[in-house]
mmCIF file of C-alpha atoms in Angstrom:
data_model
loop_
_atom_site.group_PDB
_atom_site.id
_atom_site.type_symbol
_atom_site.label_atom_id
_atom_site.label_comp_id
_atom_site.label_asym_id
_atom_site.label_seq_id
_atom_site.Cartn_x
_atom_site.Cartn_y
_atom_site.Cartn_z
ATOM 1 C CA UNK A 1 -5.790 -2.407 -91.069
ATOM 2 C CA UNK A 2 -2.641 -3.707 -89.414
ATOM 3 C CA UNK A 3 -1.648 -1.837 -86.261
ATOM 4 C CA UNK A 4 1.818 -2.324 -84.771
ATOM 5 C CA UNK A 5 1.963 -1.750 -81.012
ATOM 6 C CA UNK A 6 4.926 -0.651 -78.964
ATOM 7 C CA UNK A 7 5.585 0.446 -75.435
ATOM 8 C CA UNK A 8 6.132 4.173 -75.736
ATOM 9 C CA UNK A 9 8.263 6.319 -73.428
ATOM 10 C CA UNK A 10 6.210 9.424 -74.298
ATOM 11 C CA UNK A 11 9.280 11.304 -75.522
ATOM 12 C CA UNK A 12 8.196 11.720 -79.141
ATOM 13 C CA UNK A 13 6.471 14.885 -80.331
ATOM 14 C CA UNK A 14 3.750 12.953 -82.184
ATOM 15 C CA UNK A 15 2.944 10.889 -79.088
ATOM 16 C CA UNK A 16 2.911 13.969 -76.885
ATOM 17 C CA UNK A 17 0.581 15.737 -79.314
ATOM 18 C CA UNK A 18 -1.901 12.839 -79.218
ATOM 19 C CA UNK A 19 -1.837 12.774 -75.400
ATOM 20 C CA UNK A 20 -2.459 16.535 -75.324
ATOM 21 C CA UNK A 21 -5.291 16.164 -77.864
ATOM 22 C CA UNK A 22 -6.802 13.456 -75.666
ATOM 23 C CA UNK A 23 -6.708 15.570 -72.513
ATOM 24 C CA UNK A 24 -8.099 18.588 -74.387
ATOM 25 C CA UNK A 25 -10.914 16.436 -75.770
ATOM 26 C CA UNK A 26 -11.828 15.288 -72.291
ATOM 27 C CA UNK A 27 -12.059 18.923 -71.154
ATOM 28 C CA UNK A 28 -14.221 19.753 -74.188
ATOM 29 C CA UNK A 29 -16.782 17.139 -73.165
ATOM 30 C CA UNK A 30 -16.736 17.115 -69.349
ATOM 31 C CA UNK A 31 -16.318 19.653 -66.547
ATOM 32 C CA UNK A 32 -12.715 19.921 -65.318
ATOM 33 C CA UNK A 33 -13.599 18.288 -61.985
ATOM 34 C CA UNK A 34 -14.844 15.232 -63.892
ATOM 35 C CA UNK A 35 -11.813 14.772 -66.166
ATOM 36 C CA UNK A 36 -9.735 11.761 -65.055
ATOM 37 C CA UNK A 37 -7.557 11.378 -68.162
ATOM 38 C CA UNK A 38 -3.852 10.926 -67.506
ATOM 39 C CA UNK A 39 -1.563 13.646 -68.809
ATOM 40 C CA UNK A 40 2.074 13.037 -69.772
ATOM 41 C CA UNK A 41 3.335 13.075 -66.170
ATOM 42 C CA UNK A 42 0.693 10.655 -64.894
ATOM 43 C CA UNK A 43 1.290 8.303 -67.827
ATOM 44 C CA UNK A 44 4.966 8.131 -66.773
ATOM 45 C CA UNK A 45 4.243 7.104 -63.172
ATOM 46 C CA UNK A 46 5.325 3.671 -61.900
ATOM 47 C CA UNK A 47 2.768 0.940 -62.484
ATOM 48 C CA UNK A 48 1.516 2.442 -65.764
ATOM 49 C CA UNK A 49 2.382 0.903 -69.133
ATOM 50 C CA UNK A 50 1.696 3.116 -72.128
ATOM 51 C CA UNK A 51 1.420 1.881 -75.704
ATOM 52 C CA UNK A 52 1.035 3.541 -79.043
ATOM 53 C CA UNK A 53 -0.295 1.828 -82.136
ATOM 54 C CA UNK A 54 1.127 2.664 -85.541
ATOM 55 C CA UNK A 55 -0.057 2.129 -89.090
ATOM 56 C CA UNK A 56 3.089 2.344 -91.171
ATOM 57 C CA UNK A 57 4.698 5.576 -89.920
ATOM 58 C CA UNK A 58 1.548 7.230 -88.531
ATOM 59 C CA UNK A 59 0.375 7.093 -84.942
ATOM 60 C CA UNK A 60 -3.150 5.683 -84.950
ATOM 61 C CA UNK A 61 -4.014 5.055 -81.310
ATOM 62 C CA UNK A 62 -2.758 5.174 -77.748
ATOM 63 C CA UNK A 63 -3.725 3.455 -74.526
ATOM 64 C CA UNK A 64 -2.431 2.663 -71.062
ATOM 65 C CA UNK A 65 -2.832 0.072 -68.353
ATOM 66 C CA UNK A 66 -2.448 1.029 -64.716
ATOM 67 C CA UNK A 67 -1.806 -1.882 -62.371
ATOM 68 C CA UNK A 68 -3.940 -1.434 -59.266
ATOM 69 C CA UNK A 69 -2.723 -4.551 -57.452
ATOM 70 C CA UNK A 70 -1.726 -8.138 -58.234
ATOM 71 C CA UNK A 71 -5.080 -9.012 -59.825
ATOM 72 C CA UNK A 72 -6.644 -5.704 -60.882
ATOM 73 C CA UNK A 73 -5.854 -3.104 -63.509
ATOM 74 C CA UNK A 74 -7.384 0.036 -64.949
ATOM 75 C CA UNK A 75 -7.465 1.006 -68.595
ATOM 76 C CA UNK A 76 -6.437 4.645 -68.971
ATOM 77 C CA UNK A 77 -6.194 7.269 -71.681
ATOM 78 C CA UNK A 78 -7.321 5.386 -74.752
ATOM 79 C CA UNK A 79 -7.523 7.684 -77.751
ATOM 80 C CA UNK A 80 -7.692 7.150 -81.485
ATOM 81 C CA UNK A 81 -5.987 9.739 -83.678
ATOM 82 C CA UNK A 82 -8.600 11.693 -85.612
ATOM 83 C CA UNK A 83 -7.410 10.360 -89.003
ATOM 84 C CA UNK A 84 -8.064 6.785 -87.815
ATOM 85 C CA UNK A 85 -11.489 7.188 -86.190
ATOM 86 C CA UNK A 86 -13.921 4.465 -87.202
ATOM 87 C CA UNK A 87 -11.247 2.253 -88.759
ATOM 88 C CA UNK A 88 -10.764 -0.296 -85.957
ATOM 89 C CA UNK A 89 -7.721 1.218 -84.245
ATOM 90 C CA UNK A 90 -9.542 1.602 -80.916
ATOM 91 C CA UNK A 91 -10.729 -2.003 -80.983
ATOM 92 C CA UNK A 92 -7.194 -3.150 -81.844
ATOM 93 C CA UNK A 93 -5.719 -1.202 -78.915
ATOM 94 C CA UNK A 94 -8.336 -2.534 -76.516
ATOM 95 C CA UNK A 95 -7.626 -6.104 -77.634
ATOM 96 C CA UNK A 96 -3.892 -5.457 -77.198
ATOM 97 C CA UNK A 97 -4.380 -4.131 -73.663
ATOM 98 C CA UNK A 98 -6.648 -7.063 -72.752
ATOM 99 C CA UNK A 99 -4.031 -9.527 -74.021
ATOM 100 C CA UNK A 100 -1.238 -7.781 -72.119
ATOM 101 C CA UNK A 101 -3.335 -7.647 -68.934
ATOM 102 C CA UNK A 102 -4.103 -11.370 -69.097
ATOM 103 C CA UNK A 103 -0.421 -12.090 -69.736
ATOM 104 C CA UNK A 104 0.437 -10.079 -66.626
ATOM 105 C CA UNK A 105 -1.958 -12.183 -64.540
ATOM 106 C CA UNK A 106 -4.644 -9.532 -64.096
ATOM 107 C CA UNK A 107 -8.072 -11.017 -63.504
ATOM 108 C CA UNK A 108 -10.226 -7.883 -63.428
ATOM 109 C CA UNK A 109 -10.020 -4.707 -65.490
ATOM 110 C CA UNK A 110 -11.771 -1.485 -64.645
ATOM 111 C CA UNK A 111 -12.230 1.774 -66.508
ATOM 112 C CA UNK A 112 -13.825 5.163 -66.190
ATOM 113 C CA UNK A 113 -15.158 7.008 -69.216
ATOM 114 C CA UNK A 114 -17.398 9.974 -69.799
ATOM 115 C CA UNK A 115 -21.186 9.942 -69.902
ATOM 116 C CA UNK A 116 -22.005 12.540 -72.558
ATOM 117 C CA UNK A 117 -22.873 11.742 -76.174
ATOM 118 C CA UNK A 118 -19.231 12.214 -77.195
ATOM 119 C CA UNK A 119 -18.380 9.030 -75.279
ATOM 120 C CA UNK A 120 -21.006 6.754 -76.868
ATOM 121 C CA UNK A 121 -18.504 5.229 -79.347
ATOM 122 C CA UNK A 122 -16.104 4.379 -76.497
ATOM 123 C CA UNK A 123 -18.860 2.931 -74.324
ATOM 124 C CA UNK A 124 -20.090 0.827 -77.258
ATOM 125 C CA UNK A 125 -16.542 -0.452 -77.853
ATOM 126 C CA UNK A 126 -16.154 -1.451 -74.209
ATOM 127 C CA UNK A 127 -19.578 -3.121 -74.056
ATOM 128 C CA UNK A 128 -18.796 -5.165 -77.168
ATOM 129 C CA UNK A 129 -15.596 -6.333 -75.473
ATOM 130 C CA UNK A 130 -17.613 -7.595 -72.493
ATOM 131 C CA UNK A 131 -17.295 -4.703 -70.059
ATOM 132 C CA UNK A 132 -20.332 -4.060 -67.879
ATOM 133 C CA UNK A 133 -21.407 -0.973 -65.975
ATOM 134 C CA UNK A 134 -20.586 -0.843 -62.278
ATOM 135 C CA UNK A 135 -20.249 1.678 -59.494
ATOM 136 C CA UNK A 136 -17.199 3.793 -58.729
ATOM 137 C CA UNK A 137 -13.998 1.896 -57.919
ATOM 138 C CA UNK A 138 -10.723 2.855 -56.289
ATOM 139 C CA UNK A 139 -10.603 6.565 -55.456
ATOM 140 C CA UNK A 140 -13.382 7.533 -57.873
ATOM 141 C CA UNK A 141 -16.568 9.126 -56.577
ATOM 142 C CA UNK A 142 -20.074 8.908 -58.024
ATOM 143 C CA UNK A 143 -20.255 11.564 -60.754
ATOM 144 C CA UNK A 144 -22.952 12.182 -63.383
ATOM 145 C CA UNK A 145 -20.188 12.811 -65.952
ATOM 146 C CA UNK A 146 -18.501 9.436 -65.337
ATOM 147 C CA UNK A 147 -19.432 5.898 -66.334
ATOM 148 C CA UNK A 148 -17.605 3.058 -64.611
ATOM 149 C CA UNK A 149 -17.135 -0.338 -66.213
ATOM 150 C CA UNK A 150 -15.590 -3.671 -65.290
ATOM 151 C CA UNK A 151 -14.541 -6.842 -67.072
#
């Protein structure tokens, strides 16, 4: 499957729907106090680059990179559209973000994901890419519903 990536300004209805689906999914699988997914406003903040991945004219995946400082970044809000689950779109987006991060001079990437069974596919994807479990970073606190990873 060939995915075409583009920086997205979050103005399109299809993009907004996928972001809203992502945030809703996080609330379905974690208590509200443990949901750290970025909504539309947070994805538009300075220092965050947001991409969508497209297969022909369908949105397949989204993901963001938040620059923490000159050498560190955080992967945020990765979500595969339901129609593309299990088809490699998530892996393609992760590889795209890793390439962009290296090109921007970032040396370390961090992420926070959930800990329930719903997050096993994401955790497996990140582990296969070389991410390893770590403790909380930045402003995060230890939370049984969060898993922290670093590459």
